[in-house]
Structures are given as structure tokens and as C-alpha cells.
PDB file of C-alpha atoms in Angstrom:
ATOM      1  CA  MET I   7      46.699 181.911 132.920  1.00 96.00           C
ATOM      2  CA  HIS I   8      45.562 178.111 131.519  1.00 98.00           C
ATOM      3  CA  LEU I   9      43.274 176.430 134.182  1.00 98.00           C
ATOM      4  CA  LEU I  10      42.020 173.126 133.948  1.00 98.00           C
ATOM      5  CA  ILE I  11      38.727 172.504 136.124  1.00 98.00           C
ATOM      6  CA  LEU I  12      38.906 168.959 137.688  1.00 98.00           C
ATOM      7  CA  PRO I  13      34.688 168.903 138.968  1.00 98.00           C
ATOM      8  CA  SER I  14      32.922 165.916 141.267  1.00 97.00           C
ATOM      9  CA  SER I  15      30.157 166.404 139.224  1.00 95.00           C
ATOM     10  CA  TYR I  16      29.133 169.078 136.256  1.00 96.00           C
ATOM     11  CA  PRO I  17      25.763 169.446 134.485  1.00 94.00           C
ATOM     12  CA  ALA I  18      25.139 166.895 131.987  1.00 91.00           C
ATOM     13  CA  PRO I  19      21.570 166.436 130.159  1.00 86.00           C
ATOM     14  CA  TYR I  20      19.809 164.447 132.608  1.00 85.00           C
ATOM     15  CA  GLY I  21      20.932 166.394 135.255  1.00 85.00           C
ATOM     16  CA  PRO I  22      21.208 170.276 134.107  1.00 87.00           C
ATOM     17  CA  THR I  23      21.823 170.854 137.951  1.00 83.00           C
ATOM     18  CA  ALA I  24      24.752 168.877 139.164  1.00 88.00           C
ATOM     19  CA  GLY I  25      27.537 170.682 139.932  1.00 91.00           C
ATOM     20  CA  ILE I  26      26.543 173.918 138.285  1.00 91.00           C
ATOM     21  CA  PHE I  27      28.539 176.197 140.912  1.00 91.00           C
ATOM     22  CA  PHE I  28      31.375 174.364 139.570  1.00 96.00           C
ATOM     23  CA  LYS I  29      30.571 174.857 135.389  1.00 96.00           C
ATOM     24  CA  GLU I  30      29.484 178.988 136.784  1.00 93.00           C
ATOM     25  CA  GLN I  31      32.892 179.277 138.345  1.00 95.00           C
ATOM     26  CA  ALA I  32      34.796 178.281 135.409  1.00 97.00           C
ATOM     27  CA  GLU I  33      32.867 180.152 133.246  1.00 96.00           C
ATOM     28  CA  ALA I  34      33.492 183.135 135.451  1.00 94.00           C
ATOM     29  CA  LEU I  35      37.403 182.484 135.711  1.00 96.00           C
ATOM     30  CA  ALA I  36      37.326 182.933 131.614  1.00 97.00           C
ATOM     31  CA  THR I  37      34.964 185.945 131.275  1.00 95.00           C
ATOM     32  CA  ALA I  38      38.064 187.085 133.149  1.00 95.00           C
ATOM     33  CA  GLY I  39      40.593 186.691 130.754  1.00 96.00           C
ATOM     34  CA  HIS I  40      41.623 183.394 131.743  1.00 97.00           C
ATOM     35  CA  ARG I  41      42.062 180.237 129.494  1.00 97.00           C
ATOM     36  CA  VAL I  42      39.676 177.211 130.899  1.00 98.00           C
ATOM     37  CA  GLY I  43      39.137 173.907 130.367  1.00 98.00           C
ATOM     38  CA  VAL I  44      37.486 170.892 131.976  1.00 98.00           C
ATOM     39  CA  ILE I  45      38.075 167.698 132.053  1.00 98.00           C
ATOM     40  CA  TYR I  46      34.980 165.079 133.935  1.00 98.00           C
ATOM     41  CA  PRO I  47      34.500 161.811 134.077  1.00 97.00           C
ATOM     42  CA  GLU I  48      30.502 161.559 133.716  1.00 96.00           C
ATOM     43  CA  PHE I  49      29.739 158.422 135.265  1.00 95.00           C
ATOM     44  CA  ARG I  50      26.027 157.940 135.552  1.00 91.00           C
ATOM     45  CA  SER I  51      23.964 155.963 137.823  1.00 88.00           C
ATOM     46  CA  VAL I  52      21.751 153.370 136.698  1.00 87.00           C
ATOM     47  CA  ARG I  53      18.613 155.203 137.738  1.00 83.00           C
ATOM     48  CA  THR I  54      19.252 158.121 135.373  1.00 83.00           C
ATOM     49  CA  LEU I  55      19.254 155.799 132.197  1.00 83.00           C
ATOM     50  CA  ALA I  56      15.670 156.508 131.580  1.00 80.00           C
ATOM     51  CA  GLN I  57      16.625 160.515 131.410  1.00 77.00           C
ATOM     52  CA  GLY I  58      17.340 161.384 128.461  1.00 70.00           C
ATOM     53  CA  LYS I  59      19.704 159.950 125.389  1.00 73.00           C
ATOM     54  CA  VAL I  60      22.016 157.222 126.818  1.00 77.00           C
ATOM     55  CA  SER I  61      25.724 157.554 125.110  1.00 83.00           C
ATOM     56  CA  PHE I  62      28.787 156.365 126.113  1.00 91.00           C
ATOM     57  CA  GLY I  63      32.328 157.168 125.369  1.00 94.00           C
ATOM     58  CA  TYR I  64      34.505 160.378 125.075  1.00 95.00           C
ATOM     59  CA  ARG I  65      33.293 163.718 123.812  1.00 93.00           C
ATOM     60  CA  ASN I  66      34.678 166.797 123.521  1.00 95.00           C
ATOM     61  CA  GLY I  67      34.480 170.145 122.259  1.00 94.00           C
ATOM     62  CA  PRO I  68      33.274 173.743 123.321  1.00 95.00           C
ATOM     63  CA  GLU I  69      30.666 174.331 125.833  1.00 95.00           C
ATOM     64  CA  GLY I  70      30.116 178.005 125.709  1.00 93.00           C
ATOM     65  CA  LEU I  71      33.135 179.822 126.533  1.00 94.00           C
ATOM     66  CA  LEU I  72      34.772 176.604 128.289  1.00 98.00           C
ATOM     67  CA  ALA I  73      36.535 173.621 126.369  1.00 97.00           C
ATOM     68  CA  VAL I  74      35.104 170.509 128.297  1.00 98.00           C
ATOM     69  CA  TYR I  75      36.545 167.076 127.390  1.00 98.00           C
ATOM     70  CA  ARG I  76      33.867 163.992 129.317  1.00 97.00           C
ATOM     71  CA  TYR I  77      33.849 160.668 129.594  1.00 97.00           C
ATOM     72  CA  ARG I  78      30.423 159.147 129.475  1.00 95.00           C
ATOM     73  CA  GLY I  79      30.068 155.840 131.399  1.00 94.00           C
ATOM     74  CA  LEU I  80      28.021 154.002 133.834  1.00 93.00           C
ATOM     75  CA  ARG I  81      28.675 153.504 137.899  1.00 93.00           C
ATOM     76  CA  PRO I  82      27.538 150.376 139.133  1.00 91.00           C
ATOM     77  CA  PRO I  83      25.672 150.979 142.370  1.00 91.00           C
ATOM     78  CA  LYS I  84      27.521 149.957 145.960  1.00 90.00           C
ATOM     79  CA  LEU I  85      31.042 149.549 143.968  1.00 94.00           C
ATOM     80  CA  HIS I  86      32.560 152.538 145.534  1.00 93.00           C
ATOM     81  CA  ARG I  87      36.208 151.437 145.869  1.00 95.00           C
ATOM     82  CA  LEU I  88      36.319 150.164 142.125  1.00 96.00           C
ATOM     83  CA  ASN I  89      34.234 153.321 140.730  1.00 95.00           C
ATOM     84  CA  ARG I  90      36.851 155.489 142.867  1.00 96.00           C
ATOM     85  CA  ARG I  91      39.590 153.787 140.652  1.00 96.00           C
ATOM     86  CA  ARG I  92      37.823 154.351 137.703  1.00 97.00           C
ATOM     87  CA  TRP I  93      36.865 158.107 138.169  1.00 97.00           C
ATOM     88  CA  ALA I  94      40.701 158.722 138.697  1.00 97.00           C
ATOM     89  CA  VAL I  95      41.972 156.393 136.026  1.00 97.00           C
ATOM     90  CA  CYS I  96      39.428 157.837 133.323  1.00 97.00           C
ATOM     91  CA  ALA I  97      40.126 161.531 134.727  1.00 98.00           C
ATOM     92  CA  GLU I  98      43.962 160.626 134.075  1.00 98.00           C
ATOM     93  CA  ARG I  99      43.267 159.531 130.410  1.00 97.00           C
ATOM     94  CA  LEU I 100      40.999 163.142 129.888  1.00 98.00           C
ATOM     95  CA  TYR I 101      44.065 165.442 131.127  1.00 98.00           C
ATOM     96  CA  HIS I 102      46.549 163.421 128.424  1.00 98.00           C
ATOM     97  CA  ARG I 103      43.717 164.101 125.656  1.00 98.00           C
ATOM     98  CA  TYR I 104      43.428 167.308 126.862  1.00 98.00           C
ATOM     99  CA  ILE I 105      47.013 168.068 126.881  1.00 98.00           C
ATOM    100  CA  LEU I 106      47.422 166.150 123.677  1.00 97.00           C
ATOM    101  CA  GLU I 107      45.489 169.090 121.601  1.00 97.00           C
ATOM    102  CA  ARG I 108      45.190 172.131 124.028  1.00 97.00           C
ATOM    103  CA  GLY I 109      48.142 172.061 125.450  1.00 97.00           C
ATOM    104  CA  ALA I 110      49.380 171.351 129.355  1.00 98.00           C
ATOM    105  CA  PRO I 111      47.684 173.872 131.911  1.00 98.00           C
ATOM    106  CA  ASP I 112      49.419 176.064 134.595  1.00 98.00           C
ATOM    107  CA  LEU I 113      47.438 174.669 137.065  1.00 98.00           C
ATOM    108  CA  ILE I 114      44.438 172.127 137.949  1.00 98.00           C
ATOM    109  CA  HIS I 115      42.141 173.272 140.147  1.00 98.00           C
ATOM    110  CA  ALA I 116      39.956 170.492 141.615  1.00 98.00           C
ATOM    111  CA  HIS I 117      36.372 170.849 143.383  1.00 98.00           C
ATOM    112  CA  SER I 118      36.077 168.134 146.209  1.00 98.00           C
ATOM    113  CA  ALA I 119      38.491 166.035 147.254  1.00 98.00           C
ATOM    114  CA  VAL I 120      35.839 162.951 146.699  1.00 97.00           C
ATOM    115  CA  TRP I 121      37.044 161.843 143.607  1.00 97.00           C
ATOM    116  CA  ALA I 122      38.365 165.046 141.698  1.00 98.00           C
ATOM    117  CA  GLY I 123      40.906 165.841 144.203  1.00 98.00           C
ATOM    118  CA  THR I 124      42.277 162.151 144.712  1.00 97.00           C
ATOM    119  CA  ALA I 125      42.525 162.132 140.788  1.00 98.00           C
ATOM    120  CA  ALA I 126      44.140 165.746 140.797  1.00 98.00           C
ATOM    121  CA  ALA I 127      47.031 163.812 142.872  1.00 98.00           C
ATOM    122  CA  ARG I 128      47.349 161.125 141.145  1.00 97.00           C
ATOM    123  CA  ILE I 129      47.650 163.190 137.890  1.00 98.00           C
ATOM    124  CA  SER I 130      49.802 165.797 139.102  1.00 98.00           C
ATOM    125  CA  ARG I 131      52.449 163.046 140.377  1.00 97.00           C
ATOM    126  CA  GLY I 132      51.993 161.749 136.801  1.00 97.00           C
ATOM    127  CA  SER I 133      52.774 165.362 134.942  1.00 97.00           C
ATOM    128  CA  GLY I 134      54.770 167.722 137.485  1.00 97.00           C
ATOM    129  CA  THR I 135      51.262 169.613 137.454  1.00 98.00           C
ATOM    130  CA  PRO I 136      50.164 171.655 140.180  1.00 98.00           C
ATOM    131  CA  TYR I 137      46.846 171.549 141.858  1.00 98.00           C
ATOM    132  CA  VAL I 138      44.254 173.050 143.900  1.00 98.00           C
ATOM    133  CA  LEU I 139      41.744 171.654 145.891  1.00 98.00           C
ATOM    134  CA  THR I 140      38.651 173.594 147.212  1.00 98.00           C
ATOM    135  CA  GLU I 141      36.579 171.494 149.216  1.00 98.00           C
ATOM    136  CA  HIS I 142      32.501 171.782 149.090  1.00 96.00           C
ATOM    137  CA  SER I 143      31.370 168.238 150.629  1.00 94.00           C
ATOM    138  CA  SER I 144      29.437 168.466 153.387  1.00 90.00           C
ATOM    139  CA  GLY I 145      29.849 164.656 153.874  1.00 93.00           C
ATOM    140  CA  PHE I 146      32.782 165.467 156.237  1.00 94.00           C
ATOM    141  CA  ALA I 147      30.233 166.598 158.830  1.00 90.00           C
ATOM    142  CA  ARG I 148      28.110 164.193 158.115  1.00 88.00           C
ATOM    143  CA  GLY I 149      30.299 161.418 159.056  1.00 90.00           C
ATOM    144  CA  ARG I 150      29.838 160.207 155.630  1.00 91.00           C
ATOM    145  CA  TYR I 151      33.524 158.924 154.578  1.00 93.00           C
ATOM    146  CA  ARG I 152      34.268 155.454 155.976  1.00 91.00           C
ATOM    147  CA  ALA I 153      37.583 154.423 157.384  1.00 94.00           C
ATOM    148  CA  TRP I 154      39.145 153.026 153.489  1.00 95.00           C
ATOM    149  CA  TYR I 155      38.474 156.932 152.273  1.00 96.00           C
ATOM    150  CA  GLU I 156      41.498 158.087 154.803  1.00 96.00           C
ATOM    151  CA  THR I 157      44.478 156.925 152.940  1.00 96.00           C
ATOM    152  CA  PHE I 158      43.426 158.906 149.318  1.00 97.00           C
ATOM    153  CA  LEU I 159      41.736 161.833 151.237  1.00 97.00           C
ATOM    154  CA  ARG I 160      45.005 162.601 152.720  1.00 97.00           C
ATOM    155  CA  ASP I 161      46.796 162.083 149.442  1.00 97.00           C
ATOM    156  CA  ALA I 162      44.502 164.643 148.150  1.00 98.00           C
ATOM    157  CA  PHE I 163      44.784 167.506 150.803  1.00 98.00           C
ATOM    158  CA  GLU I 164      48.504 166.807 151.781  1.00 97.00           C
ATOM    159  CA  ASN I 165      49.869 166.791 148.199  1.00 98.00           C
ATOM    160  CA  ALA I 166      47.636 170.186 147.098  1.00 98.00           C
ATOM    161  CA  SER I 167      49.581 173.353 146.455  1.00 98.00           C
ATOM    162  CA  ALA I 168      46.643 175.007 147.966  1.00 98.00           C
ATOM    163  CA  VAL I 169      43.719 174.142 149.970  1.00 98.00           C
ATOM    164  CA  ILE I 170      40.110 176.179 149.950  1.00 98.00           C
ATOM    165  CA  ALA I 171      37.282 175.501 152.031  1.00 98.00           C
ATOM    166  CA  VAL I 172      34.180 177.254 151.076  1.00 96.00           C
ATOM    167  CA  SER I 173      33.420 178.211 155.105  1.00 96.00           C
ATOM    168  CA  GLU I 174      35.174 178.333 158.313  1.00 96.00           C
ATOM    169  CA  ALA I 175      32.890 175.194 159.699  1.00 96.00           C
ATOM    170  CA  LEU I 176      34.401 173.205 157.130  1.00 97.00           C
ATOM    171  CA  ARG I 177      37.829 174.839 157.216  1.00 97.00           C
ATOM    172  CA  GLN I 178      37.700 173.137 160.791  1.00 97.00           C
ATOM    173  CA  GLN I 179      36.459 169.609 159.742  1.00 96.00           C
ATOM    174  CA  LEU I 180      39.661 169.483 157.692  1.00 97.00           C
ATOM    175  CA  ALA I 181      42.282 169.599 160.456  1.00 94.00           C
ATOM    176  CA  ALA I 182      42.510 165.798 160.109  1.00 92.00           C
ATOM    177  CA  TYR I 183      44.332 166.317 156.255  1.00 96.00           C
ATOM    178  CA  ARG I 184      45.420 169.346 156.601  1.00 95.00           C
ATOM    179  CA  SER I 185      46.993 172.214 158.962  1.00 95.00           C
ATOM    180  CA  LEU I 186      44.468 175.173 159.602  1.00 93.00           C
ATOM    181  CA  GLY I 187      46.865 177.361 158.895  1.00 94.00           C
ATOM    182  CA  SER I 188      47.286 176.322 155.229  1.00 96.00           C
ATOM    183  CA  VAL I 189      43.595 175.965 154.329  1.00 97.00           C
ATOM    184  CA  HIS I 190      42.089 179.159 153.084  1.00 97.00           C
ATOM    185  CA  ILE I 191      38.484 180.222 152.852  1.00 97.00           C
ATOM    186  CA  VAL I 192      36.594 181.371 149.768  1.00 96.00           C
ATOM    187  CA  PRO I 193      32.961 180.700 149.853  1.00 93.00           C
ATOM    188  CA  ASN I 194      31.364 180.103 146.631  1.00 88.00           C
ATOM    189  CA  LEU I 195      30.729 183.144 144.302  1.00 84.00           C
ATOM    190  CA  VAL I 196      27.974 185.269 143.728  1.00 83.00           C
ATOM    191  CA  ASP I 197      26.801 186.074 140.534  1.00 82.00           C
ATOM    192  CA  THR I 198      25.969 189.929 141.132  1.00 83.00           C
ATOM    193  CA  GLU I 199      24.777 190.987 138.326  1.00 82.00           C
ATOM    194  CA  LYS I 200      21.595 188.864 138.906  1.00 81.00           C
ATOM    195  CA  PHE I 201      21.809 188.820 142.843  1.00 81.00           C
ATOM    196  CA  CYS I 202      20.948 192.647 143.825  1.00 85.00           C
ATOM    197  CA  LEU I 203      18.983 195.085 145.236  1.00 84.00           C
ATOM    198  CA  PRO I 204      15.885 196.072 142.800  1.00 84.00           C
ATOM    199  CA  PRO I 205      16.303 199.518 141.834  1.00 87.00           C
ATOM    200  CA  GLU I 206      12.673 200.305 143.794  1.00 88.00           C
ATOM    201  CA  PRO I 207      11.835 198.412 146.913  1.00 85.00           C
ATOM    202  CA  ARG I 208       9.810 195.240 147.005  1.00 79.00           C
ATOM    203  CA  PRO I 209       6.144 195.360 148.595  1.00 80.00           C
ATOM    204  CA  GLU I 210       6.191 194.055 152.245  1.00 79.00           C
ATOM    205  CA  VAL I 211       3.286 191.476 151.140  1.00 78.00           C
ATOM    206  CA  PRO I 212       4.004 188.745 150.683  1.00 82.00           C
ATOM    207  CA  LEU I 213       7.240 188.186 152.547  1.00 87.00           C
ATOM    208  CA  ARG I 214       8.793 185.576 150.087  1.00 87.00           C
ATOM    209  CA  PHE I 215      11.740 183.162 151.395  1.00 90.00           C
ATOM    210  CA  VAL I 216      13.986 181.665 148.548  1.00 91.00           C
ATOM    211  CA  CYS I 217      15.693 178.201 149.170  1.00 90.00           C
ATOM    212  CA  ILE I 218      18.091 177.484 145.927  1.00 83.00           C
ATOM    213  CA  ALA I 219      18.642 173.732 146.532  1.00 76.00           C
ATOM    214  CA  ALA I 220      19.803 173.313 143.172  1.00 69.00           C
ATOM    215  CA  SER I 221      20.055 169.491 143.841  1.00 78.00           C
ATOM    216  CA  LEU I 222      17.133 167.752 145.906  1.00 86.00           C
ATOM    217  CA  ASP I 223      18.535 165.057 147.753  1.00 82.00           C
ATOM    218  CA  ASP I 224      18.265 163.768 150.855  1.00 80.00           C
ATOM    219  CA  ASN I 225      21.587 165.489 151.846  1.00 79.00           C
ATOM    220  CA  LYS I 226      20.020 168.737 151.404  1.00 82.00           C
ATOM    221  CA  ALA I 227      17.249 168.286 153.975  1.00 87.00           C
ATOM    222  CA  THR I 228      14.857 170.098 152.158  1.00 92.00           C
ATOM    223  CA  ASP I 229      11.827 168.339 153.876  1.00 93.00           C
ATOM    224  CA  VAL I 230      13.277 169.864 157.472  1.00 94.00           C
ATOM    225  CA  LEU I 231      13.121 173.359 155.939  1.00 93.00           C
ATOM    226  CA  LEU I 232       9.267 172.435 154.775  1.00 93.00           C
ATOM    227  CA  ARG I 233       8.043 171.176 158.025  1.00 93.00           C
ATOM    228  CA  ALA I 234      10.110 173.781 159.821  1.00 94.00           C
ATOM    229  CA  PHE I 235       8.423 176.556 157.541  1.00 93.00           C
ATOM    230  CA  ALA I 236       4.438 175.330 157.778  1.00 92.00           C
ATOM    231  CA  ALA I 237       5.031 175.595 161.284  1.00 91.00           C
ATOM    232  CA  ALA I 238       6.639 178.790 161.945  1.00 92.00           C
ATOM    233  CA  PHE I 239       3.687 180.218 159.494  1.00 90.00           C
ATOM    234  CA  ALA I 240       0.877 178.240 159.847  1.00 85.00           C
ATOM    235  CA  GLY I 241      -2.081 180.709 158.357  1.00 80.00           C
ATOM    236  CA  ALA I 242       0.119 183.225 157.651  1.00 84.00           C
ATOM    237  CA  GLU I 243      -1.231 183.667 153.778  1.00 81.00           C
ATOM    238  CA  SER I 244       1.422 187.065 153.530  1.00 87.00           C
ATOM    239  CA  VAL I 245       4.549 184.780 153.931  1.00 90.00           C
ATOM    240  CA  ARG I 246       5.500 182.206 150.910  1.00 89.00           C
ATOM    241  CA  LEU I 247       8.765 179.998 150.628  1.00 92.00           C
ATOM    242  CA  ASP I 248       9.911 178.654 146.522  1.00 92.00           C
ATOM    243  CA  ILE I 249      12.280 175.786 146.481  1.00 92.00           C
ATOM    244  CA  VAL I 250      14.258 175.939 143.586  1.00 89.00           C
ATOM    245  CA  GLY I 251      15.814 172.634 142.226  1.00 85.00           C
ATOM    246  CA  ASP I 252      15.514 169.718 140.611  1.00 83.00           C
ATOM    247  CA  GLY I 253      16.410 165.568 141.761  1.00 82.00           C
ATOM    248  CA  PRO I 254      15.708 162.399 143.226  1.00 84.00           C
ATOM    249  CA  GLU I 255      13.653 163.695 146.198  1.00 89.00           C
ATOM    250  CA  ARG I 256      11.805 166.145 144.168  1.00 90.00           C
ATOM    251  CA  THR I 257       8.518 164.036 143.953  1.00 91.00           C
ATOM    252  CA  ARG I 258       8.318 163.210 147.279  1.00 93.00           C
ATOM    253  CA  LEU I 259       8.620 166.936 148.417  1.00 93.00           C
ATOM    254  CA  GLU I 260       6.013 168.442 146.675  1.00 92.00           C
ATOM    255  CA  HIS I 261       3.661 165.700 148.030  1.00 92.00           C
ATOM    256  CA  LEU I 262       4.971 167.072 151.324  1.00 93.00           C
ATOM    257  CA  ALA I 263       4.587 170.411 150.497  1.00 91.00           C
ATOM    258  CA  ARG I 264       1.112 169.382 149.378  1.00 89.00           C
ATOM    259  CA  ALA I 265       0.311 168.049 152.806  1.00 91.00           C
ATOM    260  CA  VAL I 266       1.901 170.601 155.162  1.00 89.00           C
ATOM    261  CA  SER I 267       1.661 174.277 153.114  1.00 70.00           C
ATOM    262  CA  ARG I 268      -1.053 176.751 152.931  1.00 50.00           C
ATOM    263  CA  PRO I 269      -2.460 177.259 149.437  1.00 51.00           C
ATOM    264  CA  SER I 270      -0.262 180.412 149.380  1.00 45.00           C
ATOM    265  CA  ALA I 271       3.047 177.858 149.557  1.00 43.00           C
ATOM    266  CA  SER I 272       4.871 176.926 146.008  1.00 46.00           C
ATOM    267  CA  HIS I 273       7.236 174.607 145.075  1.00 44.00           C
TER     268      HIS I 273
END
């Protein structure tokens, strides 16, 4: 099957962990024998301009197992309506560039309605290519999406050939946009070659917790974890917490970790 992945975020040199699970899922599909491409409007925020090389415009080519088509641009702050429209228009242009060189896909797989799902709905109307929408965002539980989002969200969910949620809780939160009987649950994949039981039992000490946050932003509430861990295991030298990830909150979290943790805790 020829699959075209349309993610709402994707790794870039200035953000190598952004949307990493979308990339890994696409690679897993390619490894399973499917033909897989990716289109991604890469609009970076102003604050990332100091990180890595700055380049704009269309870029496409192989990235490992995947054919990736990007448009690199700038995302002005606070202009949410404008940025939504630019994202959708750019995704549609990338789609047409992709099919000119690689042919039309059998299916588009959009990850998260904001804004890949809404762009997929637009592309599907113009091309007739069906799309599946997998929702990952905690924005529904947090009440993050304002009233003006409603029309676009409803369009994305109602016109998808299938809708997937990554958890039962998220499935319930989509009831306003899609009949729950038609929303499927498919959890995020796990690479069992990497995450598996060791050949020999691990030593009992230290007891080690690992939080793979990936993107260290305020959405992850990693500061709550740090404070809770420090309170629960105060003085317990045999217990350790490792936090894996990077992002805008990293410096603040490192300061907090030093303030609340024992020498055995790490970040």
C-alpha cells in the first residue's frame, strides 16, 4: 500500500524530538513493506531561529526509509487563524508536489486534527484521496481549543474515513466531533526490540524510574513529577529518577531538579 503521512509535527535539526513518534511509526510501516512518504509544512517559531541553521523554502528527498517533502517557513506568533490557513495551503501544495514525482497515495494518514487533520480534509476534497485521522493531542482534555476551532475540527473528524484515538480517555473527549462507536483505539506503538525484559534480572538497587517526556514543555507537567518524586522519596538514596527529553522548559526543569532532588536524582 502507498501511504502518505501528514504529521502535525516532525523532527527538524532545531527540534530533533518533535513528533518523533510520527516518524518512528512511518518507519515501522515502511519496514513492514509499505511504500511510505511524508509531507510536512515545517513552520518554525521565532524563538527557534537561534538554534541550528536557518533555511526556508521547499525541500524533498529520502530521509532514511522515507521520502519526505517539507516546506520550511516562519510562524509569526499569536496569529493563529493566519497560521492555520498557511499550514493547510502549504500542505496541499506539498501534496501536489509529492504526487507529481511519486504518484498518488492510496491513503493519507494524518496525525492530530490541529492542523494535519484539517489539512487532510482539504486535500481529500480536492483530490478524492481518502484519509485516516489519528488523534494524539491532550488539548481536548485541557480545553485548549477555542470556539473558532470548532468548524475546522468538526470538518476534520466528520470527513475522515476512520478516526483513531490513542487512549480511551481521548476517545471519550472526541464525542463532540464523531460518534464514539466509529472511533477506534490504537495505542502508540512501542519498539519491542528496544523495550523488552533484560536477559538477566536487574539489581534491586537502585530502583530506577524513567520518564521519557520527549518534548519538555509546560504541557508535559514535568515540574509536577519532579516535586512529587522528591516528596515521595525524600532521603531515599536507593531510588533514582531519569527524565529524557529536550525543549523550552529544559533549563527551568534542570534548576528545579537541583533544588528539590538528592544527589542521586538526575535529569
